[in-house]
C-alpha cells in the first residue's frame, strides 16, 4: 500500500513539473516579436557549439572562462554579435545537444561546422554555406595500420565494426555509403571513435581527414592510418558548413545569410580558418 | 608514452590544478548544502508523521533510483523553465548535485541517529531528562561521531561524481582533461594525468578520514 | 506503623505482540522497603520493573507513583521520573561525558542546579562509592564494576525516593560483583526504598525485607526471605529454588 502511494506521488510530482515546463515554453512563443528583434532588444545573442573540432571551434586550455573557446567559427560568431550590436554568449554543448537545442529554440544560433543533412534541413533553418573546403581533403576511413592491406574501400567493411560520431554528417555517410558492415558503434565524440579503433574495439571510424591527420601526427606510434585514395562522396551542391537557426525565424536567417556573404566575399572567413589552423597546432606538444 | 605524459604535464599542469580546485570546491559546496537539506529530510523521516514519511521516501526513492547523469540533464533542462529568473547552466548542475547528494546524506544522518544505543535513551529518560535535552545532550553528540566519518566518505564520492558535470563544461578536473585532450589530441596521456590526480586526492582524503575516525573513537567503548 | 505507599500497580498487563508477559498484577511498594524479585528468565521480572517508571507502557492497567497516575497524559512524566532512579544491567553510562559530567548533567539541566552545587554533590557521591580518583576520566577507562557504581551514583544525584535495579550484577565479571552489591547493601541500610531484580540469592536473602517470586507473568509467591527461601509453599517456587540454590 505504501509502495503504491510512493509511486503515485512520484508520478504526480514529475507530471506537474513537465506540465509547468510546457506551459512556460508556450507563453514565450505567444509574444509576437521575432527572434532577431528579441536578440537586439535584450542585448545578447546565444551561440551554441561543440568545442572539440579544430580549427572551427576548440578549447585553448591556457585561457579560462568563455575566453577559452576559440576558432574560426568563434570569430564569425563575434563578428555577427558586433554587427548586431549585442554581446556574445558562447554556449558549449555536446554535439547532440547542439542540434536539439536549436530544434527546441533554446539558443539562437548553432555555429559548429554544421554540414548539410536532409534531417537537419527539416528540423531547423540551415544558412547558406560559409566555408567550402574545395581542394582540401574531406571525409575518409580511419583504420589500424596492420589492416591497411585488408581494408581499401567500403566493401571491405562487410564483416568489420565501424565507429561513428552520433548525429554527425559522418554517421550519414556510414548509413548511406557503406553497403554492409558487421556492426555500427555510435560514440559521442570523434576522438572516442578514433580511440576505439586504436584499442581494437572497432575496425574503422568515419572521420574528417584533416582532423584525423592531426591526431595521427600528434600521437607517434598510435598505429593508425587513413585509407588511401578513398573519400566519401560529398554532394558538391550541398557541401560546405552552415549556421543552424531555429525554424520559422526567417528574419534572423536572412540577416545571417547577409553576414555570411560579407565574410565570404571579403575572404575573411578563409583567413580565420588558416589563422586558427596554425593556432591549433601550437597547442599540441 | 611516459615521456609524452610528462611533457604534457609541464605544458598544461595549471589547467589540471585549476580543474582540481574547481572539483574540490564544488564537492565541498555540494556536501555542505546537502547536509543542511539532508538533515531536514532525516528529521522529517524520523518524526513519525506518516505523510512526511511517504514524501521523504518518495524523494529518496527517485533520487537513488535514477542515474545521476539523467538527473543532471533533468535539472539542466527543466529548472530554467519553471523558475522566473535566469539560471546559469552551472547553477542548475550544482543544484542537481546537491539534491542528489541530500538523499544519501539524509540516510547517513538517520542511520547515525538510530545507531545510538537504545540504552542511552532509556538511561537518560529514566533520570528524568526531558526528550529535547536527551536529543541535544545524549543522542546527537553520539550520533555525530557516527555521522562525521560517513559524511567524509560521502565527500569523497562526490569528488568523483562531479566528473559528470564535465558534460556541461562546468569547471572541474574532468573538464580540464577534456580541454587538454581536444587541444592536443593526446587522448591517453591527458587521461592518465587526470586519473592520477583523482587517485592521489581520494587516497589522501580516505587516510585523513580514517585518522579522524580513530580520534573520535578514543573516548568510546 | 504503616509506611507510606510509594508505588502501586493495579491490573497491570503487558503484551509484546501476541506474547503476554505480565498478567493482571496488582501490588504495592512501600517507603523504605527493600524488595527482591527472583524467578526464571522470561518470567516478566524485568518488564515488571520497567513498568514502574513507565519505561515500558502497560498494555492495560495503571501505575501510581506517590498517588499520581503516571500514564495520565496531563502528568509531567519527566518530573516524576526524576524521583525514581534506575540502574541497568548494561550500565548505560554516557560514554561521551566524563565521570563527573555523567553525574552533574541531569541535576544541572532539569533541577537548575549551578555547576558548583552539582559538582559538590557529585564529589560526595563519588567518595561514597570510592570513585573519587576517576572523577575526570571518560567511562571507557572504567571497569564494569566501576561503571555500574557510576551508574548508581548518577541516579542518586537526583535524590530519588526509590531506586530500581534491573539485574545490576548479571553482566559483571565475578570479582566485581561484590563491590557493586556492597554499594547496594549500604544504600539499603541507609533507608532507601529499593526494588531489585536479581539472580544473587544470597544477597536477596541478606538484604531484603520482602522477596517476590515471579513466573509466567505473575507474582506466584512472596514473603520474608526466611519464608521464601526456607519454607516455600508454591510448587513453582520450590522447583526454581531447587535449581538455583
JSON list of N, CA and C in Angstrom, two decimals, chain A residues 35 39 42 44-49 89-93 97-98 100-110 244-246 249 252, chain B residues 76-77 80 87-89:
[
{"chain": "A", "resi": 35, "resn": "UNK", "atom": "N", "xyz": [12.64, 36.55, -33.30]},
{"chain": "A", "resi": 35, "resn": "UNK", "atom": "CA", "xyz": [13.85, 36.31, -32.51]},
{"chain": "A", "resi": 35, "resn": "UNK", "atom": "C", "xyz": [14.90, 37.38, -32.71]},
{"chain": "A", "resi": 39, "resn": "UNK", "atom": "N", "xyz": [16.62, 39.48, -29.81]},
{"chain": "A", "resi": 39, "resn": "UNK", "atom": "CA", "xyz": [18.06, 39.48, -29.54]},
{"chain": "A", "resi": 39, "resn": "UNK", "atom": "C", "xyz": [18.57, 40.90, -29.40]},
{"chain": "A", "resi": 42, "resn": "UNK", "atom": "N", "xyz": [17.21, 42.59, -26.16]},
{"chain": "A", "resi": 42, "resn": "UNK", "atom": "CA", "xyz": [17.73, 42.14, -24.86]},
{"chain": "A", "resi": 42, "resn": "UNK", "atom": "C", "xyz": [19.23, 42.30, -24.75]},
{"chain": "A", "resi": 44, "resn": "UNK", "atom": "N", "xyz": [21.94, 40.55, -26.06]},
{"chain": "A", "resi": 44, "resn": "UNK", "atom": "CA", "xyz": [22.94, 39.50, -26.22]},
{"chain": "A", "resi": 44, "resn": "UNK", "atom": "C", "xyz": [22.41, 38.41, -27.14]},
{"chain": "A", "resi": 45, "resn": "UNK", "atom": "N", "xyz": [23.37, 37.68, -27.74]},
{"chain": "A", "resi": 45, "resn": "UNK", "atom": "CA", "xyz": [22.99, 36.57, -28.62]},
{"chain": "A", "resi": 45, "resn": "UNK", "atom": "C", "xyz": [23.66, 35.31, -28.09]},
{"chain": "A", "resi": 46, "resn": "UNK", "atom": "N", "xyz": [22.93, 34.19, -28.08]},
{"chain": "A", "resi": 46, "resn": "UNK", "atom": "CA", "xyz": [23.49, 32.94, -27.56]},
{"chain": "A", "resi": 46, "resn": "UNK", "atom": "C", "xyz": [23.81, 32.01, -28.71]},
{"chain": "A", "resi": 47, "resn": "UNK", "atom": "N", "xyz": [25.11, 31.70, -28.85]},
{"chain": "A", "resi": 47, "resn": "UNK", "atom": "CA", "xyz": [25.55, 30.83, -29.93]},
{"chain": "A", "resi": 47, "resn": "UNK", "atom": "C", "xyz": [26.04, 29.52, -29.33]},
{"chain": "A", "resi": 48, "resn": "UNK", "atom": "N", "xyz": [25.46, 28.41, -29.80]},
{"chain": "A", "resi": 48, "resn": "UNK", "atom": "CA", "xyz": [25.82, 27.13, -29.22]},
{"chain": "A", "resi": 48, "resn": "UNK", "atom": "C", "xyz": [26.77, 26.39, -30.17]},
{"chain": "A", "resi": 49, "resn": "UNK", "atom": "N", "xyz": [27.73, 25.66, -29.59]},
{"chain": "A", "resi": 49, "resn": "UNK", "atom": "CA", "xyz": [28.74, 24.99, -30.41]},
{"chain": "A", "resi": 49, "resn": "UNK", "atom": "C", "xyz": [29.38, 23.85, -29.63]},
{"chain": "A", "resi": 89, "resn": "UNK", "atom": "N", "xyz": [27.32, 35.40, -26.27]},
{"chain": "A", "resi": 89, "resn": "UNK", "atom": "CA", "xyz": [27.45, 34.35, -25.25]},
{"chain": "A", "resi": 89, "resn": "UNK", "atom": "C", "xyz": [27.65, 33.02, -25.96]},
{"chain": "A", "resi": 90, "resn": "UNK", "atom": "N", "xyz": [28.83, 32.41, -25.72]},
{"chain": "A", "resi": 90, "resn": "UNK", "atom": "CA", "xyz": [29.11, 31.11, -26.34]},
{"chain": "A", "resi": 90, "resn": "UNK", "atom": "C", "xyz": [28.63, 30.03, -25.38]},
{"chain": "A", "resi": 91, "resn": "UNK", "atom": "N", "xyz": [27.81, 29.10, -25.87]},
{"chain": "A", "resi": 91, "resn": "UNK", "atom": "CA", "xyz": [27.33, 28.01, -25.03]},
{"chain": "A", "resi": 91, "resn": "UNK", "atom": "C", "xyz": [27.92, 26.70, -25.52]},
{"chain": "A", "resi": 92, "resn": "UNK", "atom": "N", "xyz": [28.83, 26.11, -24.77]},
{"chain": "A", "resi": 92, "resn": "UNK", "atom": "CA", "xyz": [29.42, 24.85, -25.21]},
{"chain": "A", "resi": 92, "resn": "UNK", "atom": "C", "xyz": [28.51, 23.67, -24.84]},
{"chain": "A", "resi": 93, "resn": "UNK", "atom": "N", "xyz": [28.30, 22.76, -25.77]},
{"chain": "A", "resi": 93, "resn": "UNK", "atom": "CA", "xyz": [27.45, 21.60, -25.50]},
{"chain": "A", "resi": 93, "resn": "UNK", "atom": "C", "xyz": [27.95, 20.41, -26.28]},
{"chain": "A", "resi": 97, "resn": "UNK", "atom": "N", "xyz": [23.36, 17.69, -28.27]},
{"chain": "A", "resi": 97, "resn": "UNK", "atom": "CA", "xyz": [22.61, 18.75, -27.59]},
{"chain": "A", "resi": 97, "resn": "UNK", "atom": "C", "xyz": [22.65, 20.04, -28.41]},
{"chain": "A", "resi": 98, "resn": "UNK", "atom": "N", "xyz": [23.76, 20.26, -29.16]},
{"chain": "A", "resi": 98, "resn": "UNK", "atom": "CA", "xyz": [23.84, 21.44, -30.03]},
{"chain": "A", "resi": 98, "resn": "UNK", "atom": "C", "xyz": [22.66, 21.42, -30.99]},
{"chain": "A", "resi": 100, "resn": "UNK", "atom": "N", "xyz": [19.83, 19.58, -30.90]},
{"chain": "A", "resi": 100, "resn": "UNK", "atom": "CA", "xyz": [18.49, 19.58, -30.30]},
{"chain": "A", "resi": 100, "resn": "UNK", "atom": "C", "xyz": [18.15, 20.93, -29.70]},
{"chain": "A", "resi": 101, "resn": "UNK", "atom": "N", "xyz": [19.16, 21.67, -29.22]},
{"chain": "A", "resi": 101, "resn": "UNK", "atom": "CA", "xyz": [18.84, 22.96, -28.59]},
{"chain": "A", "resi": 101, "resn": "UNK", "atom": "C", "xyz": [18.37, 23.97, -29.63]},
{"chain": "A", "resi": 102, "resn": "UNK", "atom": "N", "xyz": [18.82, 23.83, -30.87]},
{"chain": "A", "resi": 102, "resn": "UNK", "atom": "CA", "xyz": [18.33, 24.73, -31.91]},
{"chain": "A", "resi": 102, "resn": "UNK", "atom": "C", "xyz": [16.93, 24.29, -32.33]},
{"chain": "A", "resi": 103, "resn": "UNK", "atom": "N", "xyz": [16.74, 22.98, -32.46]},
{"chain": "A", "resi": 103, "resn": "UNK", "atom": "CA", "xyz": [15.41, 22.48, -32.81]},
{"chain": "A", "resi": 103, "resn": "UNK", "atom": "C", "xyz": [14.38, 22.96, -31.81]},
{"chain": "A", "resi": 104, "resn": "UNK", "atom": "N", "xyz": [14.76, 22.94, -30.54]},
{"chain": "A", "resi": 104, "resn": "UNK", "atom": "CA", "xyz": [13.86, 23.39, -29.48]},
{"chain": "A", "resi": 104, "resn": "UNK", "atom": "C", "xyz": [13.75, 24.89, -29.39]},
{"chain": "A", "resi": 105, "resn": "UNK", "atom": "N", "xyz": [14.71, 25.57, -29.97]},
{"chain": "A", "resi": 105, "resn": "UNK", "atom": "CA", "xyz": [14.71, 27.02, -29.88]},
{"chain": "A", "resi": 105, "resn": "UNK", "atom": "C", "xyz": [15.29, 27.53, -28.58]},
{"chain": "A", "resi": 106, "resn": "UNK", "atom": "N", "xyz": [16.08, 26.67, -27.90]},
{"chain": "A", "resi": 106, "resn": "UNK", "atom": "CA", "xyz": [16.62, 27.11, -26.61]},
{"chain": "A", "resi": 106, "resn": "UNK", "atom": "C", "xyz": [17.69, 28.18, -26.78]},
{"chain": "A", "resi": 107, "resn": "UNK", "atom": "N", "xyz": [18.50, 28.05, -27.86]},
{"chain": "A", "resi": 107, "resn": "UNK", "atom": "CA", "xyz": [19.52, 29.07, -28.13]},
{"chain": "A", "resi": 107, "resn": "UNK", "atom": "C", "xyz": [19.30, 29.65, -29.52]},
{"chain": "A", "resi": 108, "resn": "UNK", "atom": "N", "xyz": [20.07, 30.74, -29.85]},
{"chain": "A", "resi": 108, "resn": "UNK", "atom": "CA", "xyz": [19.78, 31.50, -31.06]},
{"chain": "A", "resi": 108, "resn": "UNK", "atom": "C", "xyz": [20.39, 30.91, -32.33]},
{"chain": "A", "resi": 109, "resn": "UNK", "atom": "N", "xyz": [21.68, 30.59, -32.25]},
{"chain": "A", "resi": 109, "resn": "UNK", "atom": "CA", "xyz": [22.36, 30.08, -33.45]},
{"chain": "A", "resi": 109, "resn": "UNK", "atom": "C", "xyz": [23.25, 28.90, -33.08]},
{"chain": "A", "resi": 110, "resn": "UNK", "atom": "N", "xyz": [23.42, 27.98, -34.05]},
{"chain": "A", "resi": 110, "resn": "UNK", "atom": "CA", "xyz": [24.43, 26.93, -33.87]},
{"chain": "A", "resi": 110, "resn": "UNK", "atom": "C", "xyz": [25.49, 27.16, -34.93]},
{"chain": "A", "resi": 244, "resn": "UNK", "atom": "N", "xyz": [23.17, 26.96, -38.07]},
{"chain": "A", "resi": 244, "resn": "UNK", "atom": "CA", "xyz": [21.84, 26.43, -37.75]},
{"chain": "A", "resi": 244, "resn": "UNK", "atom": "C", "xyz": [21.00, 27.49, -37.06]},
{"chain": "A", "resi": 245, "resn": "UNK", "atom": "N", "xyz": [19.75, 27.64, -37.52]},
{"chain": "A", "resi": 245, "resn": "UNK", "atom": "CA", "xyz": [18.87, 28.68, -36.97]},
{"chain": "A", "resi": 245, "resn": "UNK", "atom": "C", "xyz": [17.53, 28.04, -36.63]},
{"chain": "A", "resi": 246, "resn": "UNK", "atom": "N", "xyz": [16.90, 28.39, -35.50]},
{"chain": "A", "resi": 246, "resn": "UNK", "atom": "CA", "xyz": [15.62, 27.77, -35.16]},
{"chain": "A", "resi": 246, "resn": "UNK", "atom": "C", "xyz": [14.58, 27.97, -36.25]},
{"chain": "A", "resi": 249, "resn": "UNK", "atom": "N", "xyz": [12.39, 31.30, -37.93]},
{"chain": "A", "resi": 249, "resn": "UNK", "atom": "CA", "xyz": [12.98, 32.62, -37.68]},
{"chain": "A", "resi": 249, "resn": "UNK", "atom": "C", "xyz": [13.59, 33.18, -38.96]},
{"chain": "A", "resi": 252, "resn": "UNK", "atom": "N", "xyz": [15.90, 36.38, -38.83]},
{"chain": "A", "resi": 252, "resn": "UNK", "atom": "CA", "xyz": [17.25, 36.07, -38.34]},
{"chain": "A", "resi": 252, "resn": "UNK", "atom": "C", "xyz": [18.05, 35.39, -39.44]},
{"chain": "B", "resi": 76, "resn": "UNK", "atom": "N", "xyz": [19.02, 20.54, -15.63]},
{"chain": "B", "resi": 76, "resn": "UNK", "atom": "CA", "xyz": [19.58, 21.48, -16.61]},
{"chain": "B", "resi": 76, "resn": "UNK", "atom": "C", "xyz": [18.51, 21.93, -17.59]},
{"chain": "B", "resi": 77, "resn": "UNK", "atom": "N", "xyz": [17.64, 20.97, -18.01]},
{"chain": "B", "resi": 77, "resn": "UNK", "atom": "CA", "xyz": [16.60, 21.32, -18.96]},
{"chain": "B", "resi": 77, "resn": "UNK", "atom": "C", "xyz": [15.42, 22.01, -18.31]},
{"chain": "B", "resi": 80, "resn": "UNK", "atom": "N", "xyz": [15.48, 25.99, -15.62]},
{"chain": "B", "resi": 80, "resn": "UNK", "atom": "CA", "xyz": [15.34, 27.34, -16.18]},
{"chain": "B", "resi": 80, "resn": "UNK", "atom": "C", "xyz": [13.92, 27.62, -16.64]},
{"chain": "B", "resi": 87, "resn": "UNK", "atom": "N", "xyz": [18.90, 31.32, -14.74]},
{"chain": "B", "resi": 87, "resn": "UNK", "atom": "CA", "xyz": [19.79, 30.40, -14.04]},
{"chain": "B", "resi": 87, "resn": "UNK", "atom": "C", "xyz": [20.89, 29.95, -14.99]},
{"chain": "B", "resi": 88, "resn": "UNK", "atom": "N", "xyz": [22.15, 30.10, -14.57]},
{"chain": "B", "resi": 88, "resn": "UNK", "atom": "CA", "xyz": [23.22, 29.64, -15.45]},
{"chain": "B", "resi": 88, "resn": "UNK", "atom": "C", "xyz": [23.23, 28.11, -15.46]},
{"chain": "B", "resi": 89, "resn": "UNK", "atom": "N", "xyz": [23.85, 27.55, -16.50]},
{"chain": "B", "resi": 89, "resn": "UNK", "atom": "CA", "xyz": [23.97, 26.09, -16.58]},
{"chain": "B", "resi": 89, "resn": "UNK", "atom": "C", "xyz": [24.63, 25.53, -15.34]}
]
